[in-house]
């Protein structure tokens, strides 16, 4: 049984972990990695890149900001303003996921001892 569990765990991808640990959806993960590649982007640039509508991208970016994976800067232009989105470095995201995983592990271990 242990070998089966280990074999299944070795098939996990980074995206699987982000879904599980951070509760992200597929589009949110895709947008985060696109932003990593682009370094920075507007909603419209991201929408074009991921071939989704603006409102879907805005919702995903809001979720990513709430998780601390994306930062937003307001830039003033002649005709008003726009927001520029930048990803948090992936090494920081990995550290955050590791911390959350450690917290979850300890809480599950405590719960199991109480059964």
PDB file of N, CA and C in Angstrom:
ATOM      1  N   UNK A   1       0.822  -1.206   0.000  1.00  0.00           N
ATOM      2  CA  UNK A   1       0.000   0.000   0.000  1.00  0.00           C
ATOM      3  C   UNK A   1       0.863   1.266   0.000  1.00  0.00           C
ATOM      4  N   UNK A   2       1.938   1.283   0.796  1.00  0.00           N
ATOM      5  CA  UNK A   2       2.793   2.462   0.857  1.00  0.00           C
ATOM      6  C   UNK A   2       3.415   2.783  -0.495  1.00  0.00           C
ATOM      7  N   UNK A   3       3.813   1.744  -1.245  1.00  0.00           N
ATOM      8  CA  UNK A   3       4.427   1.970  -2.560  1.00  0.00           C
ATOM      9  C   UNK A   3       3.439   2.617  -3.525  1.00  0.00           C
ATOM     10  N   UNK A   4       2.174   2.221  -3.425  1.00  0.00           N
ATOM     11  CA  UNK A   4       1.143   2.799  -4.278  1.00  0.00           C
ATOM     12  C   UNK A   4       0.960   4.282  -3.965  1.00  0.00           C
ATOM     13  N   UNK A   5       0.917   4.616  -2.712  1.00  0.00           N
ATOM     14  CA  UNK A   5       0.751   6.026  -2.300  1.00  0.00           C
ATOM     15  C   UNK A   5       1.939   6.852  -2.767  1.00  0.00           C
ATOM     16  N   UNK A   6       3.147   6.348  -2.560  1.00  0.00           N
ATOM     17  CA  UNK A   6       4.349   7.063  -2.990  1.00  0.00           C
ATOM     18  C   UNK A   6       4.347   7.240  -4.503  1.00  0.00           C
ATOM     19  N   UNK A   7       3.968   6.207  -5.236  1.00  0.00           N
ATOM     20  CA  UNK A   7       3.924   6.296  -6.701  1.00  0.00           C
ATOM     21  C   UNK A   7       2.938   7.363  -7.157  1.00  0.00           C
ATOM     22  N   UNK A   8       1.793   7.444  -6.508  1.00  0.00           N
ATOM     23  CA  UNK A   8       0.789   8.455  -6.880  1.00  0.00           C
ATOM     24  C   UNK A   8       1.288   9.857  -6.546  1.00  0.00           C
ATOM     25  N   UNK A   9       1.967  10.000  -5.410  1.00  0.00           N
ATOM     26  CA  UNK A   9       2.471  11.313  -5.001  1.00  0.00           C
ATOM     27  C   UNK A   9       3.545  11.804  -5.961  1.00  0.00           C
ATOM     28  N   UNK A  10       4.333  10.899  -6.533  1.00  0.00           N
ATOM     29  CA  UNK A  10       5.392  11.290  -7.446  1.00  0.00           C
ATOM     30  C   UNK A  10       4.838  11.824  -8.767  1.00  0.00           C
ATOM     31  N   UNK A  11       3.575  11.570  -9.040  1.00  0.00           N
ATOM     32  CA  UNK A  11       2.949  12.054 -10.266  1.00  0.00           C
ATOM     33  C   UNK A  11       2.391  13.466 -10.118  1.00  0.00           C
ATOM     34  N   UNK A  12       2.411  14.022  -8.901  1.00  0.00           N
ATOM     35  CA  UNK A  12       1.896  15.367  -8.684  1.00  0.00           C
ATOM     36  C   UNK A  12       2.706  16.381  -9.474  1.00  0.00           C
ATOM     37  N   UNK A  13       2.022  17.347 -10.044  1.00  0.00           N
ATOM     38  CA  UNK A  13       2.685  18.450 -10.717  1.00  0.00           C
ATOM     39  C   UNK A  13       2.599  19.680  -9.826  1.00  0.00           C
ATOM     40  N   UNK A  14       3.318  20.706 -10.195  1.00  0.00           N
ATOM     41  CA  UNK A  14       3.244  21.964  -9.456  1.00  0.00           C
ATOM     42  C   UNK A  14       1.820  22.494  -9.483  1.00  0.00           C
ATOM     43  N   UNK A  15       1.169  22.346 -10.632  1.00  0.00           N
ATOM     44  CA  UNK A  15      -0.217  22.808 -10.769  1.00  0.00           C
ATOM     45  C   UNK A  15      -1.142  22.045  -9.824  1.00  0.00           C
ATOM     46  N   UNK A  16      -0.926  20.731  -9.680  1.00  0.00           N
ATOM     47  CA  UNK A  16      -1.723  19.937  -8.746  1.00  0.00           C
ATOM     48  C   UNK A  16      -1.566  20.464  -7.322  1.00  0.00           C
ATOM     49  N   UNK A  17      -0.336  20.754  -6.949  1.00  0.00           N
ATOM     50  CA  UNK A  17      -0.081  21.273  -5.596  1.00  0.00           C
ATOM     51  C   UNK A  17      -0.713  22.643  -5.392  1.00  0.00           C
ATOM     52  N   UNK A  18      -0.650  23.497  -6.395  1.00  0.00           N
ATOM     53  CA  UNK A  18      -1.247  24.827  -6.279  1.00  0.00           C
ATOM     54  C   UNK A  18      -2.765  24.722  -6.146  1.00  0.00           C
ATOM     55  N   UNK A  19      -3.346  23.760  -6.871  1.00  0.00           N
ATOM     56  CA  UNK A  19      -4.787  23.525  -6.769  1.00  0.00           C
ATOM     57  C   UNK A  19      -5.143  23.037  -5.368  1.00  0.00           C
ATOM     58  N   UNK A  20      -4.376  22.093  -4.878  1.00  0.00           N
ATOM     59  CA  UNK A  20      -4.662  21.454  -3.590  1.00  0.00           C
ATOM     60  C   UNK A  20      -4.342  22.376  -2.410  1.00  0.00           C
ATOM     61  N   UNK A  21      -3.154  22.923  -2.377  1.00  0.00           N
ATOM     62  CA  UNK A  21      -2.706  23.700  -1.213  1.00  0.00           C
ATOM     63  C   UNK A  21      -3.288  25.106  -1.207  1.00  0.00           C
ATOM     64  N   UNK A  22      -3.324  25.758  -2.366  1.00  0.00           N
ATOM     65  CA  UNK A  22      -3.784  27.148  -2.429  1.00  0.00           C
ATOM     66  C   UNK A  22      -5.242  27.282  -2.845  1.00  0.00           C
ATOM     67  N   UNK A  23      -5.842  26.181  -3.303  1.00  0.00           N
ATOM     68  CA  UNK A  23      -7.244  26.217  -3.711  1.00  0.00           C
ATOM     69  C   UNK A  23      -7.482  26.963  -5.012  1.00  0.00           C
ATOM     70  N   UNK A  24      -6.474  27.005  -5.881  1.00  0.00           N
ATOM     71  CA  UNK A  24      -6.603  27.737  -7.137  1.00  0.00           C
ATOM     72  C   UNK A  24      -7.282  26.899  -8.206  1.00  0.00           C
ATOM     73  N   UNK A  25      -7.921  27.598  -9.136  1.00  0.00           N
ATOM     74  CA  UNK A  25      -8.527  26.941 -10.289  1.00  0.00           C
ATOM     75  C   UNK A  25      -7.528  26.940 -11.444  1.00  0.00           C
ATOM     76  N   UNK A  26      -7.812  26.115 -12.426  1.00  0.00           N
ATOM     77  CA  UNK A  26      -6.902  25.961 -13.567  1.00  0.00           C
ATOM     78  C   UNK A  26      -6.572  27.292 -14.244  1.00  0.00           C
ATOM     79  N   UNK A  27      -7.569  28.138 -14.474  1.00  0.00           N
ATOM     80  CA  UNK A  27      -7.325  29.414 -15.153  1.00  0.00           C
ATOM     81  C   UNK A  27      -6.464  30.338 -14.299  1.00  0.00           C
ATOM     82  N   UNK A  28      -6.639  30.294 -13.007  1.00  0.00           N
ATOM     83  CA  UNK A  28      -5.830  31.131 -12.112  1.00  0.00           C
ATOM     84  C   UNK A  28      -4.365  30.699 -12.165  1.00  0.00           C
ATOM     85  N   UNK A  29      -4.138  29.405 -12.173  1.00  0.00           N
ATOM     86  CA  UNK A  29      -2.770  28.884 -12.256  1.00  0.00           C
ATOM     87  C   UNK A  29      -2.148  29.255 -13.597  1.00  0.00           C
ATOM     88  N   UNK A  30      -2.923  29.105 -14.650  1.00  0.00           N
ATOM     89  CA  UNK A  30      -2.411  29.443 -15.988  1.00  0.00           C
ATOM     90  C   UNK A  30      -2.042  30.920 -16.072  1.00  0.00           C
ATOM     91  N   UNK A  31      -2.899  31.776 -15.538  1.00  0.00           N
ATOM     92  CA  UNK A  31      -2.629  33.216 -15.572  1.00  0.00           C
ATOM     93  C   UNK A  31      -1.391  33.548 -14.748  1.00  0.00           C
ATOM     94  N   UNK A  32      -1.240  32.914 -13.596  1.00  0.00           N
ATOM     95  CA  UNK A  32      -0.039  33.155 -12.779  1.00  0.00           C
ATOM     96  C   UNK A  32       1.221  32.813 -13.577  1.00  0.00           C
ATOM     97  N   UNK A  33       1.250  31.641 -14.217  1.00  0.00           N
ATOM     98  CA  UNK A  33       2.439  31.249 -14.964  1.00  0.00           C
ATOM     99  C   UNK A  33       2.649  32.108 -16.218  1.00  0.00           C
ATOM    100  N   UNK A  34       1.571  32.559 -16.837  1.00  0.00           N
ATOM    101  CA  UNK A  34       1.718  33.491 -17.970  1.00  0.00           C
ATOM    102  C   UNK A  34       2.337  34.801 -17.489  1.00  0.00           C
ATOM    103  N   UNK A  35       1.879  35.282 -16.333  1.00  0.00           N
ATOM    104  CA  UNK A  35       2.445  36.512 -15.765  1.00  0.00           C
ATOM    105  C   UNK A  35       3.918  36.330 -15.424  1.00  0.00           C
ATOM    106  N   UNK A  36       4.286  35.171 -14.903  1.00  0.00           N
ATOM    107  CA  UNK A  36       5.702  34.900 -14.631  1.00  0.00           C
ATOM    108  C   UNK A  36       6.515  35.055 -15.911  1.00  0.00           C
ATOM    109  N   UNK A  37       5.978  34.544 -17.001  1.00  0.00           N
ATOM    110  CA  UNK A  37       6.666  34.613 -18.282  1.00  0.00           C
ATOM    111  C   UNK A  37       6.728  36.050 -18.809  1.00  0.00           C
ATOM    112  N   UNK A  38       5.630  36.790 -18.636  1.00  0.00           N
ATOM    113  CA  UNK A  38       5.535  38.149 -19.172  1.00  0.00           C
ATOM    114  C   UNK A  38       6.206  39.198 -18.273  1.00  0.00           C
ATOM    115  N   UNK A  39       6.387  38.887 -17.001  1.00  0.00           N
ATOM    116  CA  UNK A  39       6.937  39.794 -15.978  1.00  0.00           C
ATOM    117  C   UNK A  39       5.905  40.792 -15.467  1.00  0.00           C
ATOM    118  N   UNK A  40       5.113  41.358 -16.362  1.00  0.00           N
ATOM    119  CA  UNK A  40       4.023  42.253 -15.981  1.00  0.00           C
ATOM    120  C   UNK A  40       3.057  42.360 -17.150  1.00  0.00           C
ATOM    121  N   UNK A  41       1.789  42.695 -16.831  1.00  0.00           N
ATOM    122  CA  UNK A  41       0.790  42.785 -17.899  1.00  0.00           C
ATOM    123  C   UNK A  41      -0.457  43.487 -17.387  1.00  0.00           C
ATOM    124  N   UNK A  42      -1.240  43.967 -18.332  1.00  0.00           N
ATOM    125  CA  UNK A  42      -2.559  44.507 -18.020  1.00  0.00           C
ATOM    126  C   UNK A  42      -3.571  43.368 -18.165  1.00  0.00           C
ATOM    127  N   UNK A  43      -4.787  43.636 -17.735  1.00  0.00           N
ATOM    128  CA  UNK A  43      -5.854  42.637 -17.879  1.00  0.00           C
ATOM    129  C   UNK A  43      -6.051  42.286 -19.348  1.00  0.00           C
ATOM    130  N   UNK A  44      -6.079  43.286 -20.201  1.00  0.00           N
ATOM    131  CA  UNK A  44      -6.320  43.038 -21.626  1.00  0.00           C
ATOM    132  C   UNK A  44      -5.197  42.230 -22.265  1.00  0.00           C
ATOM    133  N   UNK A  45      -3.958  42.505 -21.890  1.00  0.00           N
ATOM    134  CA  UNK A  45      -2.829  41.736 -22.424  1.00  0.00           C
ATOM    135  C   UNK A  45      -2.928  40.270 -21.992  1.00  0.00           C
ATOM    136  N   UNK A  46      -3.280  40.059 -20.733  1.00  0.00           N
ATOM    137  CA  UNK A  46      -3.437  38.689 -20.234  1.00  0.00           C
ATOM    138  C   UNK A  46      -4.614  37.986 -20.892  1.00  0.00           C
ATOM    139  N   UNK A  47      -5.716  38.708 -21.050  1.00  0.00           N
ATOM    140  CA  UNK A  47      -6.904  38.116 -21.678  1.00  0.00           C
ATOM    141  C   UNK A  47      -6.576  37.632 -23.085  1.00  0.00           C
ATOM    142  N   UNK A  48      -5.815  38.418 -23.804  1.00  0.00           N
ATOM    143  CA  UNK A  48      -5.413  38.023 -25.160  1.00  0.00           C
ATOM    144  C   UNK A  48      -4.487  36.807 -25.115  1.00  0.00           C
ATOM    145  N   UNK A  49      -3.582  36.814 -24.177  1.00  0.00           N
ATOM    146  CA  UNK A  49      -2.588  35.726 -24.070  1.00  0.00           C
ATOM    147  C   UNK A  49      -3.234  34.385 -23.711  1.00  0.00           C
ATOM    148  N   UNK A  50      -4.208  34.411 -22.793  1.00  0.00           N
ATOM    149  CA  UNK A  50      -4.834  33.156 -22.368  1.00  0.00           C
ATOM    150  C   UNK A  50      -6.129  32.864 -23.121  1.00  0.00           C
ATOM    151  N   UNK A  51      -6.488  33.764 -24.031  1.00  0.00           N
ATOM    152  CA  UNK A  51      -7.677  33.613 -24.872  1.00  0.00           C
ATOM    153  C   UNK A  51      -8.948  33.440 -24.042  1.00  0.00           C
ATOM    154  N   UNK A  52      -9.109  34.330 -23.085  1.00  0.00           N
ATOM    155  CA  UNK A  52     -10.302  34.375 -22.234  1.00  0.00           C
ATOM    156  C   UNK A  52     -10.810  35.814 -22.210  1.00  0.00           C
ATOM    157  N   UNK A  53     -12.062  35.986 -21.789  1.00  0.00           N
ATOM    158  CA  UNK A  53     -12.594  37.346 -21.750  1.00  0.00           C
ATOM    159  C   UNK A  53     -12.033  38.110 -20.543  1.00  0.00           C
ATOM    160  N   UNK A  54     -12.125  39.414 -20.644  1.00  0.00           N
ATOM    161  CA  UNK A  54     -11.560  40.330 -19.648  1.00  0.00           C
ATOM    162  C   UNK A  54     -12.086  40.053 -18.249  1.00  0.00           C
ATOM    163  N   UNK A  55     -13.389  39.799 -18.115  1.00  0.00           N
ATOM    164  CA  UNK A  55     -13.967  39.598 -16.784  1.00  0.00           C
ATOM    165  C   UNK A  55     -13.454  38.311 -16.128  1.00  0.00           C
ATOM    166  N   UNK A  56     -13.232  37.276 -16.910  1.00  0.00           N
ATOM    167  CA  UNK A  56     -12.666  36.030 -16.378  1.00  0.00           C
ATOM    168  C   UNK A  56     -11.264  36.277 -15.844  1.00  0.00           C
ATOM    169  N   UNK A  57     -10.476  37.031 -16.598  1.00  0.00           N
ATOM    170  CA  UNK A  57      -9.100  37.341 -16.186  1.00  0.00           C
ATOM    171  C   UNK A  57      -9.104  38.228 -14.946  1.00  0.00           C
ATOM    172  N   UNK A  58      -9.995  39.218 -14.903  1.00  0.00           N
ATOM    173  CA  UNK A  58     -10.079  40.082 -13.724  1.00  0.00           C
ATOM    174  C   UNK A  58     -10.409  39.278 -12.466  1.00  0.00           C
ATOM    175  N   UNK A  59     -11.357  38.370 -12.588  1.00  0.00           N
ATOM    176  CA  UNK A  59     -11.746  37.530 -11.450  1.00  0.00           C
ATOM    177  C   UNK A  59     -10.570  36.664 -10.999  1.00  0.00           C
ATOM    178  N   UNK A  60      -9.862  36.078 -11.946  1.00  0.00           N
ATOM    179  CA  UNK A  60      -8.709  35.241 -11.618  1.00  0.00           C
ATOM    180  C   UNK A  60      -7.606  36.066 -10.949  1.00  0.00           C
ATOM    181  N   UNK A  61      -7.366  37.260 -11.460  1.00  0.00           N
ATOM    182  CA  UNK A  61      -6.345  38.132 -10.870  1.00  0.00           C
ATOM    183  C   UNK A  61      -6.712  38.535  -9.445  1.00  0.00           C
ATOM    184  N   UNK A  62      -7.986  38.790  -9.219  1.00  0.00           N
ATOM    185  CA  UNK A  62      -8.445  39.129  -7.866  1.00  0.00           C
ATOM    186  C   UNK A  62      -8.156  37.974  -6.912  1.00  0.00           C
ATOM    187  N   UNK A  63      -8.442  36.781  -7.353  1.00  0.00           N
ATOM    188  CA  UNK A  63      -8.170  35.585  -6.545  1.00  0.00           C
ATOM    189  C   UNK A  63      -6.668  35.437  -6.283  1.00  0.00           C
ATOM    190  N   UNK A  64      -5.865  35.635  -7.309  1.00  0.00           N
ATOM    191  CA  UNK A  64      -4.414  35.536  -7.164  1.00  0.00           C
ATOM    192  C   UNK A  64      -3.863  36.603  -6.222  1.00  0.00           C
ATOM    193  N   UNK A  65      -4.438  37.796  -6.257  1.00  0.00           N
ATOM    194  CA  UNK A  65      -4.019  38.846  -5.326  1.00  0.00           C
ATOM    195  C   UNK A  65      -4.404  38.479  -3.895  1.00  0.00           C
ATOM    196  N   UNK A  66      -5.594  37.930  -3.720  1.00  0.00           N
ATOM    197  CA  UNK A  66      -6.043  37.513  -2.390  1.00  0.00           C
ATOM    198  C   UNK A  66      -5.143  36.430  -1.805  1.00  0.00           C
ATOM    199  N   UNK A  67      -4.580  35.593  -2.669  1.00  0.00           N
ATOM    200  CA  UNK A  67      -3.664  34.531  -2.224  1.00  0.00           C
ATOM    201  C   UNK A  67      -2.237  35.044  -2.036  1.00  0.00           C
ATOM    202  N   UNK A  68      -1.987  36.273  -2.468  1.00  0.00           N
ATOM    203  CA  UNK A  68      -0.647  36.834  -2.343  1.00  0.00           C
ATOM    204  C   UNK A  68       0.301  36.408  -3.447  1.00  0.00           C
ATOM    205  N   UNK A  69      -0.245  35.979  -4.594  1.00  0.00           N
ATOM    206  CA  UNK A  69       0.595  35.533  -5.703  1.00  0.00           C
ATOM    207  C   UNK A  69       0.806  36.597  -6.774  1.00  0.00           C
ATOM    208  N   UNK A  70      -0.023  37.629  -6.748  1.00  0.00           N
ATOM    209  CA  UNK A  70       0.057  38.697  -7.751  1.00  0.00           C
ATOM    210  C   UNK A  70      -0.071  40.040  -7.041  1.00  0.00           C
ATOM    211  N   UNK A  71       0.693  41.007  -7.537  1.00  0.00           N
ATOM    212  CA  UNK A  71       0.617  42.380  -7.028  1.00  0.00           C
ATOM    213  C   UNK A  71       0.112  43.283  -8.146  1.00  0.00           C
ATOM    214  N   UNK A  72      -0.537  44.380  -7.738  1.00  0.00           N
ATOM    215  CA  UNK A  72      -1.139  45.294  -8.721  1.00  0.00           C
ATOM    216  C   UNK A  72      -0.641  46.709  -8.453  1.00  0.00           C
ATOM    217  N   UNK A  73      -0.352  47.423  -9.547  1.00  0.00           N
ATOM    218  CA  UNK A  73       0.075  48.814  -9.450  1.00  0.00           C
ATOM    219  C   UNK A  73      -0.835  49.668 -10.333  1.00  0.00           C
ATOM    220  N   UNK A  74      -1.306  50.762  -9.781  1.00  0.00           N
ATOM    221  CA  UNK A  74      -2.149  51.698 -10.535  1.00  0.00           C
ATOM    222  C   UNK A  74      -1.236  52.697 -11.256  1.00  0.00           C
ATOM    223  N   UNK A  75      -1.400  52.779 -12.578  1.00  0.00           N
ATOM    224  CA  UNK A  75      -0.574  53.662 -13.399  1.00  0.00           C
ATOM    225  C   UNK A  75      -1.477  54.715 -14.039  1.00  0.00           C
ATOM    226  N   UNK A  76      -1.138  55.990 -13.827  1.00  0.00           N
ATOM    227  CA  UNK A  76      -1.918  57.085 -14.385  1.00  0.00           C
ATOM    228  C   UNK A  76      -1.489  57.346 -15.827  1.00  0.00           C
ATOM    229  N   UNK A  77      -2.507  57.513 -16.680  1.00  0.00           N
ATOM    230  CA  UNK A  77      -2.280  57.828 -18.092  1.00  0.00           C
ATOM    231  C   UNK A  77      -3.030  59.108 -18.439  1.00  0.00           C
ATOM    232  N   UNK A  78      -2.849  59.598 -19.656  1.00  0.00           N
ATOM    233  CA  UNK A  78      -3.535  60.817 -20.096  1.00  0.00           C
ATOM    234  C   UNK A  78      -5.050  60.684 -20.010  1.00  0.00           C
ATOM    235  N   UNK A  79      -5.550  59.518 -20.395  1.00  0.00           N
ATOM    236  CA  UNK A  79      -6.995  59.323 -20.454  1.00  0.00           C
ATOM    237  C   UNK A  79      -7.567  58.703 -19.175  1.00  0.00           C
ATOM    238  N   UNK A  80      -6.774  58.567 -18.146  1.00  0.00           N
ATOM    239  CA  UNK A  80      -7.252  57.970 -16.897  1.00  0.00           C
ATOM    240  C   UNK A  80      -6.159  57.158 -16.227  1.00  0.00           C
ATOM    241  N   UNK A  81      -6.470  55.898 -15.942  1.00  0.00           N
ATOM    242  CA  UNK A  81      -5.473  55.032 -15.325  1.00  0.00           C
ATOM    243  C   UNK A  81      -5.688  53.587 -15.767  1.00  0.00           C
ATOM    244  N   UNK A  82      -4.681  52.778 -15.502  1.00  0.00           N
ATOM    245  CA  UNK A  82      -4.778  51.341 -15.746  1.00  0.00           C
ATOM    246  C   UNK A  82      -4.011  50.629 -14.642  1.00  0.00           C
ATOM    247  N   UNK A  83      -4.281  49.347 -14.506  1.00  0.00           N
ATOM    248  CA  UNK A  83      -3.567  48.548 -13.533  1.00  0.00           C
ATOM    249  C   UNK A  83      -2.568  47.643 -14.248  1.00  0.00           C
ATOM    250  N   UNK A  84      -1.396  47.557 -13.662  1.00  0.00           N
ATOM    251  CA  UNK A  84      -0.361  46.653 -14.126  1.00  0.00           C
ATOM    252  C   UNK A  84      -0.227  45.553 -13.074  1.00  0.00           C
ATOM    253  N   UNK A  85      -0.249  44.319 -13.519  1.00  0.00           N
ATOM    254  CA  UNK A  85      -0.155  43.170 -12.615  1.00  0.00           C
ATOM    255  C   UNK A  85       1.210  42.524 -12.750  1.00  0.00           C
ATOM    256  N   UNK A  86       1.790  42.163 -11.598  1.00  0.00           N
ATOM    257  CA  UNK A  86       3.088  41.500 -11.558  1.00  0.00           C
ATOM    258  C   UNK A  86       2.994  40.272 -10.659  1.00  0.00           C
ATOM    259  N   UNK A  87       3.640  39.181 -11.064  1.00  0.00           N
ATOM    260  CA  UNK A  87       3.610  37.974 -10.231  1.00  0.00           C
ATOM    261  C   UNK A  87       4.610  38.068  -9.086  1.00  0.00           C
ATOM    262  N   UNK A  88       4.292  37.440  -7.985  1.00  0.00           N
ATOM    263  CA  UNK A  88       5.252  37.260  -6.906  1.00  0.00           C
ATOM    264  C   UNK A  88       6.211  36.176  -7.391  1.00  0.00           C
ATOM    265  N   UNK A  89       7.487  36.300  -7.048  1.00  0.00           N
ATOM    266  CA  UNK A  89       8.472  35.320  -7.508  1.00  0.00           C
ATOM    267  C   UNK A  89       8.057  33.913  -7.104  1.00  0.00           C
ATOM    268  N   UNK A  90       8.301  32.974  -7.997  1.00  0.00           N
ATOM    269  CA  UNK A  90       7.871  31.597  -7.757  1.00  0.00           C
ATOM    270  C   UNK A  90       8.535  31.002  -6.515  1.00  0.00           C
ATOM    271  N   UNK A  91       9.779  31.388  -6.227  1.00  0.00           N
ATOM    272  CA  UNK A  91      10.438  30.851  -5.034  1.00  0.00           C
ATOM    273  C   UNK A  91       9.673  31.249  -3.773  1.00  0.00           C
ATOM    274  N   UNK A  92       9.078  32.435  -3.764  1.00  0.00           N
ATOM    275  CA  UNK A  92       8.262  32.864  -2.622  1.00  0.00           C
ATOM    276  C   UNK A  92       6.958  32.078  -2.547  1.00  0.00           C
ATOM    277  N   UNK A  93       6.409  31.746  -3.702  1.00  0.00           N
ATOM    278  CA  UNK A  93       5.181  30.944  -3.751  1.00  0.00           C
ATOM    279  C   UNK A  93       5.471  29.540  -3.230  1.00  0.00           C
ATOM    280  N   UNK A  94       6.604  28.968  -3.622  1.00  0.00           N
ATOM    281  CA  UNK A  94       6.982  27.640  -3.129  1.00  0.00           C
ATOM    282  C   UNK A  94       7.147  27.659  -1.609  1.00  0.00           C
ATOM    283  N   UNK A  95       7.767  28.705  -1.087  1.00  0.00           N
ATOM    284  CA  UNK A  95       7.936  28.830   0.366  1.00  0.00           C
ATOM    285  C   UNK A  95       6.589  28.908   1.060  1.00  0.00           C
ATOM    286  N   UNK A  96       5.685  29.694   0.497  1.00  0.00           N
ATOM    287  CA  UNK A  96       4.339  29.826   1.075  1.00  0.00           C
ATOM    288  C   UNK A  96       3.605  28.480   1.063  1.00  0.00           C
ATOM    289  N   UNK A  97       3.701  27.746  -0.050  1.00  0.00           N
ATOM    290  CA  UNK A  97       3.037  26.441  -0.134  1.00  0.00           C
ATOM    291  C   UNK A  97       3.630  25.468   0.880  1.00  0.00           C
ATOM    292  N   UNK A  98       4.928  25.515   1.055  1.00  0.00           N
ATOM    293  CA  UNK A  98       5.569  24.627   2.023  1.00  0.00           C
ATOM    294  C   UNK A  98       5.097  24.945   3.447  1.00  0.00           C
ATOM    295  N   UNK A  99       4.998  26.222   3.767  1.00  0.00           N
ATOM    296  CA  UNK A  99       4.511  26.617   5.093  1.00  0.00           C
ATOM    297  C   UNK A  99       3.073  26.156   5.315  1.00  0.00           C
ATOM    298  N   UNK A 100       2.217  26.344   4.320  1.00  0.00           N
ATOM    299  CA  UNK A 100       0.825  25.910   4.428  1.00  0.00           C
ATOM    300  C   UNK A 100       0.719  24.394   4.550  1.00  0.00           C
ATOM    301  N   UNK A 101       1.554  23.694   3.798  1.00  0.00           N
ATOM    302  CA  UNK A 101       1.557  22.238   3.865  1.00  0.00           C
ATOM    303  C   UNK A 101       2.000  21.757   5.249  1.00  0.00           C
ATOM    304  N   UNK A 102       3.024  22.404   5.816  1.00  0.00           N
ATOM    305  CA  UNK A 102       3.488  22.054   7.165  1.00  0.00           C
ATOM    306  C   UNK A 102       2.390  22.290   8.200  1.00  0.00           C
ATOM    307  N   UNK A 103       1.688  23.422   8.083  1.00  0.00           N
ATOM    308  CA  UNK A 103       0.575  23.717   9.007  1.00  0.00           C
ATOM    309  C   UNK A 103      -0.519  22.655   8.890  1.00  0.00           C
ATOM    310  N   UNK A 104      -0.858  22.299   7.661  1.00  0.00           N
ATOM    311  CA  UNK A 104      -1.893  21.293   7.438  1.00  0.00           C
ATOM    312  C   UNK A 104      -1.467  19.953   8.016  1.00  0.00           C
ATOM    313  N   UNK A 105      -0.216  19.575   7.777  1.00  0.00           N
ATOM    314  CA  UNK A 105       0.304  18.309   8.280  1.00  0.00           C
ATOM    315  C   UNK A 105       0.191  18.247   9.805  1.00  0.00           C
ATOM    316  N   UNK A 106       0.613  19.308  10.484  1.00  0.00           N
ATOM    317  CA  UNK A 106       0.550  19.327  11.943  1.00  0.00           C
ATOM    318  C   UNK A 106      -0.888  19.254  12.450  1.00  0.00           C
ATOM    319  N   UNK A 107      -1.798  19.945  11.777  1.00  0.00           N
ATOM    320  CA  UNK A 107      -3.193  19.923  12.224  1.00  0.00           C
ATOM    321  C   UNK A 107      -3.821  18.547  12.000  1.00  0.00           C
ATOM    322  N   UNK A 108      -3.488  17.876  10.896  1.00  0.00           N
ATOM    323  CA  UNK A 108      -4.001  16.533  10.639  1.00  0.00           C
ATOM    324  C   UNK A 108      -3.425  15.547  11.653  1.00  0.00           C
ATOM    325  N   UNK A 109      -2.150  15.685  11.926  1.00  0.00           N
ATOM    326  CA  UNK A 109      -1.495  14.815  12.896  1.00  0.00           C
ATOM    327  C   UNK A 109      -2.155  14.975  14.283  1.00  0.00           C
ATOM    328  N   UNK A 110      -2.415  16.198  14.659  1.00  0.00           N
ATOM    329  CA  UNK A 110      -3.088  16.469  15.960  1.00  0.00           C
ATOM    330  C   UNK A 110      -4.491  15.869  15.964  1.00  0.00           C
ATOM    331  N   UNK A 111      -5.195  16.026  14.861  1.00  0.00           N
ATOM    332  CA  UNK A 111      -6.552  15.486  14.752  1.00  0.00           C
ATOM    333  C   UNK A 111      -6.549  13.961  14.858  1.00  0.00           C
ATOM    334  N   UNK A 112      -5.595  13.320  14.185  1.00  0.00           N
ATOM    335  CA  UNK A 112      -5.497  11.858  14.223  1.00  0.00           C
ATOM    336  C   UNK A 112      -5.196  11.339  15.628  1.00  0.00           C
ATOM    337  N   UNK A 113      -4.416  12.059  16.367  1.00  0.00           N
ATOM    338  CA  UNK A 113      -4.095  11.662  17.742  1.00  0.00           C
ATOM    339  C   UNK A 113      -5.337  11.751  18.635  1.00  0.00           C
ATOM    340  N   UNK A 114      -6.249  12.626  18.273  1.00  0.00           N
ATOM    341  CA  UNK A 114      -7.462  12.809  19.080  1.00  0.00           C
ATOM    342  C   UNK A 114      -8.557  11.802  18.787  1.00  0.00           C
ATOM    343  N   UNK A 115      -8.385  11.006  17.755  1.00  0.00           N
ATOM    344  CA  UNK A 115      -9.420  10.024  17.389  1.00  0.00           C
ATOM    345  C   UNK A 115      -9.343   8.819  18.313  1.00  0.00           C
TER     346      UNK A 115
END
